[in-house]
Coordinates of C-alpha atoms in Angstrom, one line a residue:
Chain A
M35 CA 108.8 27.7 56.9
K36 CA 105.1 28.9 55.5
D37 CA 103.4 26.8 58.6
L38 CA 105.8 28.5 61.0
L39 CA 105.2 31.7 59.7
L40 CA 101.8 30.7 59.5
T41 CA 101.2 30.0 63.4
I42 CA 103.2 33.0 64.4
K43 CA 100.9 35.1 62.7
E44 CA 98.1 33.5 64.8
N45 CA 99.7 33.1 68.2
A46 CA 100.5 37.0 68.2
E47 CA 97.1 37.1 67.4
L48 CA 95.5 35.8 69.7
I49 CA 97.3 37.3 72.4
G50 CA 96.7 40.4 71.4
S51 CA 92.6 39.5 71.6
A52 CA 93.2 37.5 74.5
I53 CA 94.9 40.7 75.5
D54 CA 93.1 43.7 75.3
E55 CA 90.0 41.7 76.2
Y56 CA 92.2 41.7 79.9
L57 CA 92.5 45.0 78.6
S58 CA 88.8 45.8 79.3
G59 CA 86.4 47.0 81.5
S60 CA 87.8 49.2 83.7
I61 CA 85.6 52.6 84.5
D62 CA 85.5 55.3 81.9
E63 CA 87.4 58.0 84.4
I64 CA 91.2 56.0 83.8
S65 CA 90.0 55.7 80.0
V66 CA 93.0 57.6 79.0
L67 CA 95.3 55.0 81.5
T68 CA 93.6 51.7 79.2
D69 CA 93.7 53.7 75.6
S70 CA 97.9 54.4 77.3
M71 CA 97.9 50.0 78.3
K72 CA 97.0 49.1 75.3
Y73 CA 98.3 51.2 72.9
S74 CA 101.4 49.8 73.3
A75 CA 99.9 46.5 73.9
S76 CA 98.5 46.4 71.1
S77 CA 101.3 46.9 68.8
G78 CA 102.9 43.4 69.4
G79 CA 105.3 43.0 66.4
K80 CA 105.5 39.3 66.4
R81 CA 105.6 37.9 70.4
I82 CA 107.8 35.6 70.2
R83 CA 107.8 35.2 73.8
P84 CA 103.3 34.4 74.3
F85 CA 104.8 31.9 71.0
L86 CA 107.2 29.9 74.2
T87 CA 105.1 29.3 76.1
L88 CA 101.6 28.7 74.4
E89 CA 103.8 26.3 71.3
V90 CA 106.6 25.3 74.6
A91 CA 102.6 24.2 76.3
K92 CA 101.0 22.1 73.2
M93 CA 104.5 20.3 72.6
F94 CA 104.2 18.6 76.3
G95 CA 99.8 17.8 75.9
G96 CA 98.7 21.2 77.5
K97 CA 95.9 22.9 76.8
K98 CA 95.7 26.1 75.1
E99 CA 93.2 28.0 78.1
A100 CA 95.2 27.1 80.1
A101 CA 98.6 28.2 78.7
L102 CA 96.7 31.1 77.3
P103 CA 97.3 33.8 80.9
Y104 CA 100.3 32.7 81.9
A105 CA 101.8 33.7 77.8
C106 CA 99.6 37.1 78.4
A107 CA 101.2 37.9 81.6
I108 CA 104.9 37.8 80.0
E109 CA 103.7 39.7 77.1
M110 CA 102.5 42.5 79.7
I111 CA 105.7 41.9 81.2
H112 CA 107.5 42.9 77.7
T113 CA 105.3 45.1 77.1
Y114 CA 105.8 47.2 79.8
S115 CA 109.2 46.5 80.1
L116 CA 109.0 48.6 76.5
I117 CA 107.4 51.5 77.7
H118 CA 109.5 52.3 80.2
D119 CA 112.4 52.0 78.5
D120 CA 111.7 54.0 75.9
L121 CA 111.2 56.7 78.6
P122 CA 113.0 60.2 78.6
C123 CA 114.6 59.1 81.7
M124 CA 116.1 55.9 80.2
D125 CA 116.5 55.6 75.4
N126 CA 114.3 58.6 75.1
D127 CA 113.5 57.1 71.9
D128 CA 110.5 58.1 69.7
V129 CA 109.3 55.9 67.6
R130 CA 109.1 52.4 67.7
R131 CA 107.9 49.6 65.1
G132 CA 107.2 52.4 62.6
K133 CA 104.5 53.9 65.6
P134 CA 105.4 57.2 68.0
T135 CA 106.1 55.4 72.1
N136 CA 104.1 55.8 74.7
H137 CA 105.0 58.7 76.0
I138 CA 104.8 61.0 73.2
V139 CA 101.1 59.8 73.3
F140 CA 100.2 59.7 76.5
G141 CA 102.8 62.0 78.4
E142 CA 105.2 61.0 80.4
A143 CA 103.2 60.4 83.5
N144 CA 100.3 58.4 81.5
A145 CA 103.5 55.9 80.0
L146 CA 104.9 55.6 83.4
L147 CA 101.7 54.9 85.1
A148 CA 101.1 52.6 82.4
G149 CA 103.7 50.9 82.2
D150 CA 103.9 49.9 86.7
A151 CA 99.6 48.9 85.3
L152 CA 100.5 46.5 83.1
L153 CA 102.7 44.9 85.0
T154 CA 100.3 44.4 88.1
K155 CA 98.1 43.5 85.2
A156 CA 100.8 40.6 85.2
F157 CA 100.9 39.1 88.3
E158 CA 96.6 39.6 88.2
V159 CA 96.6 37.8 85.5
A160 CA 98.9 34.8 86.7
S161 CA 96.8 34.2 89.4
T162 CA 93.5 34.5 87.6
N163 CA 94.7 31.3 86.1
E164 CA 91.1 28.8 85.8
F165 CA 92.8 26.7 84.7
V166 CA 95.7 25.3 86.1
S167 CA 96.8 24.4 90.8
N168 CA 97.3 26.6 93.1
K169 CA 100.2 25.9 93.5
N170 CA 100.8 26.1 89.9
K171 CA 99.8 29.7 90.1
V172 CA 102.3 30.4 92.8
E173 CA 105.4 28.5 90.2
A174 CA 104.0 31.0 88.1
V175 CA 103.7 34.1 89.4
L176 CA 107.5 33.6 91.6
L177 CA 108.9 32.6 88.3
L178 CA 108.1 35.8 86.4
A179 CA 108.7 37.8 89.7
Q180 CA 112.5 36.5 89.9
N181 CA 113.1 36.2 85.4
A182 CA 111.6 39.6 86.1
G183 CA 113.5 41.7 88.5
A184 CA 116.2 43.4 90.1
D185 CA 117.8 39.8 90.1
G186 CA 117.0 39.3 86.2
M187 CA 114.9 42.1 83.9
I188 CA 115.3 44.6 85.6
G189 CA 118.9 43.5 86.8
G190 CA 119.9 43.4 83.6
Q191 CA 118.8 47.0 82.6
V192 CA 120.4 48.7 84.9
L193 CA 123.6 47.1 83.8
D194 CA 122.7 48.5 80.0
L195 CA 123.3 51.3 81.5
A196 CA 126.1 50.9 82.8
G197 CA 127.3 49.5 80.1
E198 CA 126.3 53.3 78.2
K199 CA 129.0 54.7 80.4
E200 CA 131.5 52.2 80.6
R201 CA 133.0 49.1 78.2
L202 CA 131.9 46.0 79.6
S203 CA 133.5 43.3 79.9
E204 CA 132.2 39.9 77.3
K205 CA 131.3 38.1 81.2
T206 CA 128.8 41.5 82.4
H207 CA 128.7 41.9 79.2
L208 CA 127.0 38.1 79.1
M209 CA 125.2 38.5 82.0
M210 CA 123.7 41.7 81.1
N211 CA 122.2 40.4 78.1
R212 CA 121.5 36.8 80.5
M213 CA 119.7 39.0 82.7
K214 CA 118.2 42.2 80.0
T215 CA 116.2 39.6 77.5
G216 CA 117.3 36.4 78.0
C217 CA 115.1 35.5 80.9
L218 CA 112.5 36.9 80.3
I219 CA 112.8 34.6 77.0
R220 CA 112.9 31.5 80.0
T221 CA 109.7 31.9 81.8
S222 CA 108.3 32.6 78.4
A223 CA 108.5 29.0 77.5
L224 CA 108.8 27.1 80.9
L225 CA 105.4 28.7 81.2
G226 CA 104.7 27.0 78.6
C227 CA 106.1 23.5 80.4
L228 CA 104.1 24.3 83.3
S229 CA 100.7 25.4 82.8
A230 CA 100.8 21.8 80.5
G231 CA 101.4 20.2 84.5
Y232 CA 105.6 20.0 83.6
G233 CA 107.1 22.3 87.3
E234 CA 109.8 22.9 88.4
G235 CA 111.6 19.7 88.7
T236 CA 110.5 17.2 85.5
F237 CA 112.6 16.6 82.9
E238 CA 110.5 18.6 80.9
Y239 CA 111.2 21.7 82.7
L240 CA 114.8 21.2 82.4
D241 CA 115.3 20.0 78.6
T242 CA 112.7 23.7 78.1
K243 CA 115.1 26.1 80.8
K244 CA 118.0 24.4 78.4
Y245 CA 116.3 25.0 74.7
A246 CA 115.3 28.5 75.9
E247 CA 118.6 29.5 77.5
N248 CA 120.4 28.8 74.5
I249 CA 117.5 30.1 71.3
G250 CA 117.6 33.0 73.8
L251 CA 121.3 33.8 73.4
A252 CA 122.0 33.0 70.0
F253 CA 119.4 35.0 69.2
Q254 CA 120.7 37.7 71.2
I255 CA 123.8 37.0 68.5
E256 CA 122.0 38.1 66.1
D257 CA 120.2 41.0 66.8
D258 CA 123.5 42.2 67.4
I259 CA 124.5 41.0 63.3
L260 CA 121.9 42.8 62.3
D261 CA 122.3 46.0 64.3
L262 CA 126.2 46.4 63.8
G263 CA 127.0 50.2 62.2
T264 CA 123.9 51.4 63.5
E265 CA 125.2 51.5 67.5
D266 CA 129.4 52.2 67.6
N267 CA 129.8 52.8 70.4
K268 CA 127.2 49.9 72.4
T269 CA 129.3 47.8 74.0
T270 CA 127.8 44.2 72.0
F271 CA 129.4 40.5 70.8
L272 CA 131.0 42.3 68.1
S273 CA 133.1 43.6 70.3
F274 CA 134.7 40.2 71.6
M275 CA 134.3 38.7 68.6
T276 CA 134.0 38.5 64.4
V277 CA 130.6 38.3 62.6
D278 CA 132.0 34.3 61.6
E279 CA 133.2 33.6 65.0
A280 CA 129.3 35.5 65.8
K281 CA 127.4 33.2 63.1
H282 CA 129.7 30.1 64.1
K283 CA 128.2 30.7 68.1
I284 CA 124.8 31.0 67.0
D285 CA 125.0 27.3 64.6
E286 CA 126.3 26.1 68.2
L287 CA 123.6 27.3 69.9
T288 CA 120.5 26.5 68.0
N289 CA 122.2 23.4 67.4
E290 CA 122.3 22.4 71.1
A291 CA 118.5 24.0 71.4
I292 CA 117.9 22.0 68.8
S293 CA 119.5 18.3 70.5
V294 CA 117.5 18.7 73.6
I295 CA 114.6 19.1 72.2
S296 CA 114.0 17.0 69.3
K297 CA 113.3 14.3 71.0
Y298 CA 109.8 14.9 72.0
E299 CA 106.6 13.9 70.0
G300 CA 105.4 17.5 68.0
S301 CA 108.6 19.0 68.5
E302 CA 109.2 20.7 64.7
I303 CA 107.5 23.5 65.9
L304 CA 109.5 25.1 68.3
V305 CA 113.0 23.4 65.9
H306 CA 111.7 25.2 63.1
F307 CA 111.1 27.9 65.9
A308 CA 114.9 27.9 66.6
H309 CA 116.1 28.0 63.0
Y310 CA 114.0 30.9 62.5
L311 CA 114.9 33.6 66.0
S312 CA 119.2 32.8 64.7
N313 CA 118.6 33.2 61.0
R314 CA 116.3 36.0 61.0
E315 CA 116.1 37.3 56.7
V316 CA 113.7 34.4 56.1
Chain B
M28 CA 98.3 56.4 123.8
K29 CA 101.4 54.5 125.1
D30 CA 100.8 51.4 124.1
L31 CA 99.8 52.2 120.5
L32 CA 103.4 54.7 120.2
L33 CA 105.5 52.0 120.7
T34 CA 103.6 48.6 118.5
I35 CA 104.1 51.5 115.5
K36 CA 108.1 52.0 116.4
E37 CA 108.0 48.0 117.8
N38 CA 106.2 47.3 114.2
A39 CA 107.7 50.5 111.5
E40 CA 111.8 48.2 112.8
L41 CA 110.6 44.9 112.2
I42 CA 109.1 45.4 108.9
G43 CA 112.8 47.4 108.0
S44 CA 114.4 45.0 109.1
A45 CA 112.5 42.2 107.2
I46 CA 112.0 44.4 104.5
D47 CA 116.7 44.9 104.2
E48 CA 117.3 41.8 104.4
Y49 CA 114.8 40.7 101.3
L50 CA 116.6 43.7 99.4
S51 CA 119.9 42.1 100.1
G52 CA 121.8 39.3 98.9
S53 CA 121.4 40.7 95.0
I54 CA 125.4 40.2 92.4
D55 CA 127.7 43.0 93.4
E56 CA 127.3 43.9 89.4
I57 CA 123.9 45.9 90.2
S58 CA 123.9 47.5 93.6
V59 CA 122.9 50.8 92.6
L60 CA 120.4 49.1 91.9
T61 CA 120.1 47.1 95.4
D62 CA 121.2 50.6 96.8
S63 CA 118.6 53.2 95.4
M64 CA 115.9 50.7 96.8
K65 CA 116.7 49.7 99.4
Y66 CA 117.4 53.9 99.7
S67 CA 113.7 54.3 99.6
A68 CA 112.4 51.2 101.4
S69 CA 114.2 52.4 104.6
S70 CA 113.5 56.0 105.1
G71 CA 109.0 53.8 106.1
G72 CA 108.3 56.8 108.5
K73 CA 105.5 55.0 109.8
R74 CA 104.8 52.1 108.0
I75 CA 101.1 52.1 108.5
R76 CA 99.9 49.9 106.3
P77 CA 102.2 46.8 107.9
F78 CA 101.1 47.9 111.1
L79 CA 97.6 47.0 109.7
T80 CA 98.5 43.7 108.3
L81 CA 100.7 42.4 112.2
E82 CA 98.1 44.2 114.1
V83 CA 94.6 42.6 111.7
A84 CA 96.3 39.4 111.6
K85 CA 97.5 39.2 115.4
M86 CA 94.1 39.4 116.4
F87 CA 92.3 36.8 114.6
G88 CA 95.3 34.7 116.1
G89 CA 98.0 34.3 113.4
K90 CA 101.0 33.9 113.3
K91 CA 103.6 37.1 112.6
E92 CA 105.6 35.0 110.8
A93 CA 102.8 34.2 107.7
A94 CA 101.7 38.5 108.2
L95 CA 105.2 39.3 107.6
P96 CA 106.0 38.8 104.0
Y97 CA 102.5 40.0 103.2
A98 CA 103.4 43.0 105.1
C99 CA 106.6 43.5 103.7
A100 CA 105.1 43.6 100.0
I101 CA 102.2 45.8 100.6
E102 CA 105.3 47.8 102.5
M103 CA 106.6 47.4 99.1
I104 CA 104.3 48.6 97.1
H105 CA 103.8 51.9 99.0
T106 CA 107.6 52.2 98.6
Y107 CA 107.4 52.1 95.2
S108 CA 104.6 54.1 94.4
L109 CA 106.1 56.5 96.6
I110 CA 109.3 57.0 94.4
H111 CA 106.7 57.1 91.0
D112 CA 105.6 60.0 92.2
D113 CA 108.2 62.0 92.7
L114 CA 110.5 62.2 90.2
P115 CA 109.3 64.8 87.8
C116 CA 107.6 63.6 85.1
M117 CA 104.7 63.4 88.0
D118 CA 104.2 65.6 91.2
N119 CA 109.1 66.7 90.9
D120 CA 109.5 66.3 94.1
D121 CA 113.2 66.6 95.6
V122 CA 112.0 65.7 99.5
R123 CA 110.5 63.3 100.7
R124 CA 110.2 62.5 104.4
G125 CA 113.7 65.6 105.5
K126 CA 115.5 63.4 102.2
P127 CA 116.7 64.0 99.1
T128 CA 113.7 61.3 96.6
N129 CA 114.8 58.4 95.4
H130 CA 115.7 59.8 92.1
I131 CA 117.8 62.5 93.7
V132 CA 120.2 60.4 94.8
F133 CA 119.8 58.0 91.8
G134 CA 119.4 59.8 88.8
E135 CA 115.6 59.4 87.5
A136 CA 116.6 55.7 85.3
N137 CA 117.3 54.1 88.7
A138 CA 114.4 55.6 90.6
L139 CA 112.4 54.1 87.6
L140 CA 113.9 50.6 88.1
A141 CA 114.1 50.8 91.5
G142 CA 110.3 51.8 91.3
D143 CA 110.0 48.5 88.8
A144 CA 112.1 46.4 91.0
L145 CA 110.0 47.0 94.1
L146 CA 106.7 46.9 92.6
T147 CA 108.3 43.1 90.7
K148 CA 109.6 42.3 94.6
A149 CA 105.9 42.7 96.3
F150 CA 104.7 39.5 94.4
E151 CA 107.6 37.7 94.5
V152 CA 108.0 37.9 98.8
A153 CA 104.3 37.2 99.1
S154 CA 104.6 34.2 96.6
T155 CA 107.4 33.0 99.0
N156 CA 105.1 33.5 101.8
E157 CA 106.4 30.1 103.7
F158 CA 104.2 29.5 106.4
V159 CA 100.4 29.6 104.8
S160 CA 98.6 28.1 101.4
N161 CA 98.8 28.0 98.2
K162 CA 95.9 28.7 97.7
N163 CA 96.6 31.8 100.2
K164 CA 99.4 33.1 98.7
V165 CA 97.3 33.0 95.0
E166 CA 94.7 35.4 96.8
A167 CA 97.1 37.1 99.0
V168 CA 98.6 37.9 95.0
L169 CA 95.6 38.5 93.4
L170 CA 95.1 41.3 96.1
L171 CA 97.8 43.3 95.0
A172 CA 97.5 43.1 91.6
Q173 CA 93.6 44.7 92.0
N174 CA 94.4 46.6 94.7
A175 CA 98.0 48.2 93.4
G176 CA 96.8 48.5 89.2
A177 CA 95.0 50.3 87.0
D178 CA 91.7 49.7 88.6
G179 CA 93.0 50.2 92.1
M180 CA 96.1 52.6 94.0
I181 CA 97.6 53.3 89.6
G182 CA 93.8 54.5 89.0
G183 CA 93.7 57.0 91.0
Q184 CA 96.9 59.0 90.1
V185 CA 95.7 58.7 86.7
L186 CA 92.9 60.4 88.2
D187 CA 94.9 62.3 90.6
L188 CA 96.2 64.1 87.8
A189 CA 93.5 64.7 85.8
G190 CA 92.4 66.8 89.0
E191 CA 95.5 68.6 88.8
K192 CA 93.9 70.2 84.8
E193 CA 90.4 70.7 85.7
R194 CA 88.4 70.1 89.2
L195 CA 87.0 66.3 89.8
S196 CA 83.7 66.3 91.2
E197 CA 82.9 65.6 94.1
K198 CA 82.0 62.0 93.2
T199 CA 85.3 61.7 91.0
H200 CA 87.3 63.3 94.0
L201 CA 86.1 60.6 96.0
M202 CA 86.8 57.7 93.5
M203 CA 90.1 59.2 92.9
N204 CA 91.2 58.3 97.3
R205 CA 89.2 55.4 97.4
M206 CA 91.5 54.2 94.5
K207 CA 94.4 55.8 94.9
T208 CA 94.9 55.7 98.8
G209 CA 92.3 53.3 100.3
C210 CA 92.6 51.3 97.9
L211 CA 96.5 49.8 99.3
I212 CA 95.3 50.0 103.4
R213 CA 92.2 48.4 102.5
T214 CA 94.8 45.3 101.4
S215 CA 97.1 46.1 104.2
A216 CA 94.5 44.9 106.9
L217 CA 93.3 42.0 104.8
L218 CA 96.1 41.0 103.9
G219 CA 96.4 40.9 107.8
C220 CA 92.9 39.1 107.3
L221 CA 94.2 36.1 105.6
S222 CA 97.5 35.4 107.5
A223 CA 95.0 34.8 110.2
G224 CA 92.9 32.3 108.4
Y225 CA 90.3 34.6 107.0
G226 CA 89.8 34.5 103.7
E227 CA 87.0 36.3 101.5
G228 CA 84.0 34.6 102.3
T229 CA 84.4 35.5 106.2
F230 CA 82.5 37.8 108.5
E231 CA 86.3 38.4 109.4
Y232 CA 87.0 39.2 106.2
L233 CA 83.6 40.8 105.7
D234 CA 84.4 43.3 108.7
T235 CA 88.7 44.0 108.7
K236 CA 87.3 45.5 104.6
K237 CA 85.2 47.2 106.5
Y238 CA 87.1 49.0 109.5
A239 CA 90.3 49.3 106.9
E240 CA 87.4 51.0 104.4
N241 CA 87.0 53.8 106.7
I242 CA 90.3 54.7 108.8
G243 CA 91.5 54.8 105.2
L244 CA 89.0 57.6 104.3
A245 CA 89.1 59.2 108.0
F246 CA 92.6 59.3 107.6
Q247 CA 92.8 61.2 104.1
I248 CA 90.3 63.8 104.7
E249 CA 92.8 64.3 107.9
D250 CA 95.8 64.8 105.4
D251 CA 93.2 67.3 103.9
I252 CA 92.7 69.2 106.7
L253 CA 96.2 69.2 108.4
D254 CA 97.4 70.7 104.6
L255 CA 95.0 73.4 104.5
G256 CA 96.5 76.2 102.6
T257 CA 99.4 74.3 101.7
E258 CA 97.5 72.9 98.1
D259 CA 96.1 76.5 97.2
N260 CA 94.3 74.4 93.5
K261 CA 94.2 71.1 94.0
T262 CA 90.7 69.5 94.8
T263 CA 90.4 68.4 98.4
F264 CA 88.2 67.2 100.5
L265 CA 87.3 70.6 101.8
S266 CA 86.8 72.2 98.4
F267 CA 83.3 70.3 99.5
M268 CA 82.8 70.6 103.0
T269 CA 83.7 73.0 105.6
V270 CA 86.6 72.3 108.7
D271 CA 84.1 71.3 111.0
E272 CA 81.9 69.3 108.5
A273 CA 85.1 67.5 108.2
K274 CA 86.2 66.3 111.2
H275 CA 82.5 65.8 111.7
K276 CA 83.6 62.9 108.8
I277 CA 86.1 61.8 110.4
D278 CA 84.3 61.2 113.6
E279 CA 82.0 58.6 112.7
L280 CA 83.8 57.3 109.6
T281 CA 86.6 56.5 113.6
N282 CA 83.0 55.4 115.4
E283 CA 81.8 52.7 112.5
A284 CA 85.2 51.9 111.8
I285 CA 85.2 51.5 115.6
S286 CA 81.5 49.4 115.8
V287 CA 82.6 46.2 113.4
I288 CA 86.0 45.6 114.9
S289 CA 85.3 46.2 118.7
K290 CA 83.9 42.9 118.8
Y291 CA 86.4 41.1 118.2
E292 CA 89.1 40.0 121.6
G293 CA 92.0 41.8 121.2
S294 CA 90.9 44.5 118.9
E295 CA 92.2 46.9 121.6
I296 CA 95.5 48.2 119.3
L297 CA 92.7 48.0 116.1
V298 CA 90.5 50.7 118.1
H299 CA 93.4 53.2 119.4
F300 CA 95.3 52.7 116.4
A301 CA 91.7 54.2 114.1
H302 CA 91.6 56.9 116.3
Y303 CA 94.8 57.9 116.7
L304 CA 95.3 57.8 112.6
S305 CA 92.4 60.9 112.6
N306 CA 93.3 63.1 115.1
R307 CA 97.3 62.6 113.7
E308 CA 98.3 65.7 116.9
V309 CA 98.7 63.4 119.1

């Protein structure tokens, strides 16, 4: 496991400095916006989404330079979603990863605009990827937009808000999870695949999709087990299954993810990553 | 002037129904989001931005089908910016165009997410334009992202917020206007040019840019004249010039806009539009 943790750390650092560079160079007059964007983008934790982009690209023989812009774009979208999620009108959170949330430091208006600007920047970064074809960039932009938008992450947030008012059915709760978190995790992996030249319609793309969907769902169920007892009124996977059933489901999903990916040469790190995500006390 | 007003009306209707179609088809479970997006997108007023896209494309012999997705994308971005601008943490406006603002009807969380989703949708729509090349789509996405982002519209909003706390210098005030409103108006016209096959580096592109920058600025100065006396503490163009000087400046800008565009065949409607924008009591 040591290799994996080291790779996670190295990738996180790479992404952190690449994003920092993308966010530099704006005019002095709007430094409060740049500072606000950088503040949230720099406290990125493990950065599992861009990790997937980079490592899937590597497995398929892609260039790191081609994967990096897409990896940064997905992390910018993830970061914007956290900033907006933390706002008083949403989850109203004051602390994230041990630091005051963006609006606590910069005020609500700047936090709102920093989120908007990060989302917008993600599309700029994806569409200026010099190491792929125009067709590839168009596919990446579309993938990002469809999965971050109303029929993806944002739709999932709407369902999540609905779940605070009324109990979600098992079907709707699963849909909420797939949309809110699953879509972006899947997109992260698919962007890596795409940057290596395997777009929609290839076996590589299909396998990457299955791998990412399975680890994404396992990750979310594991999250609910780890959070057990902290959010009593919220619908979670444990509203529909026991902890033992949930652990069994995680194992199933992880094994499925591994089985589709392990046939590829160089898949070891992604196999380890699947275990790591579903078993985060390691 | 009758032809122009009729064309504005027809284009506005075309854009309204095209956007409505783009926003249809989401799953039932997120209908509150779809309703919220449609609510603001349907009350579009004159829709001067997509008008520019469509009419510039027409002048340069472009297909309407190729201009329409870009026109819808720019209008979605404009609409999202209004929804976020009206939020309590920003301008805190309850009414827009005679209707309750989005957050008054749908609540702050849904308004926030509807804005996010419209911005995201704009990139989806631009990247699925079937009537242009991939290169063209990439250029459109980049143009949208750069002009709607931190170095464009959002940066302008940050400067505008700063202007509420301290008096802006003439230079910063001009920069604010250019970024907050000018960038999107210029982009609207350039997307029309691009959809007709004239990308960056062509004379058509350069002339369109000059035209749009001039009418954009004239429009904003005219706005300040029309608003005179309603917002006493805000920095406006009239903080730096008399009404007569402002009117003279508007004439200068309008004439400059007309001079660069009138050499093109079929430019009559855009010439009329320049007069119309700078003289809105007509």
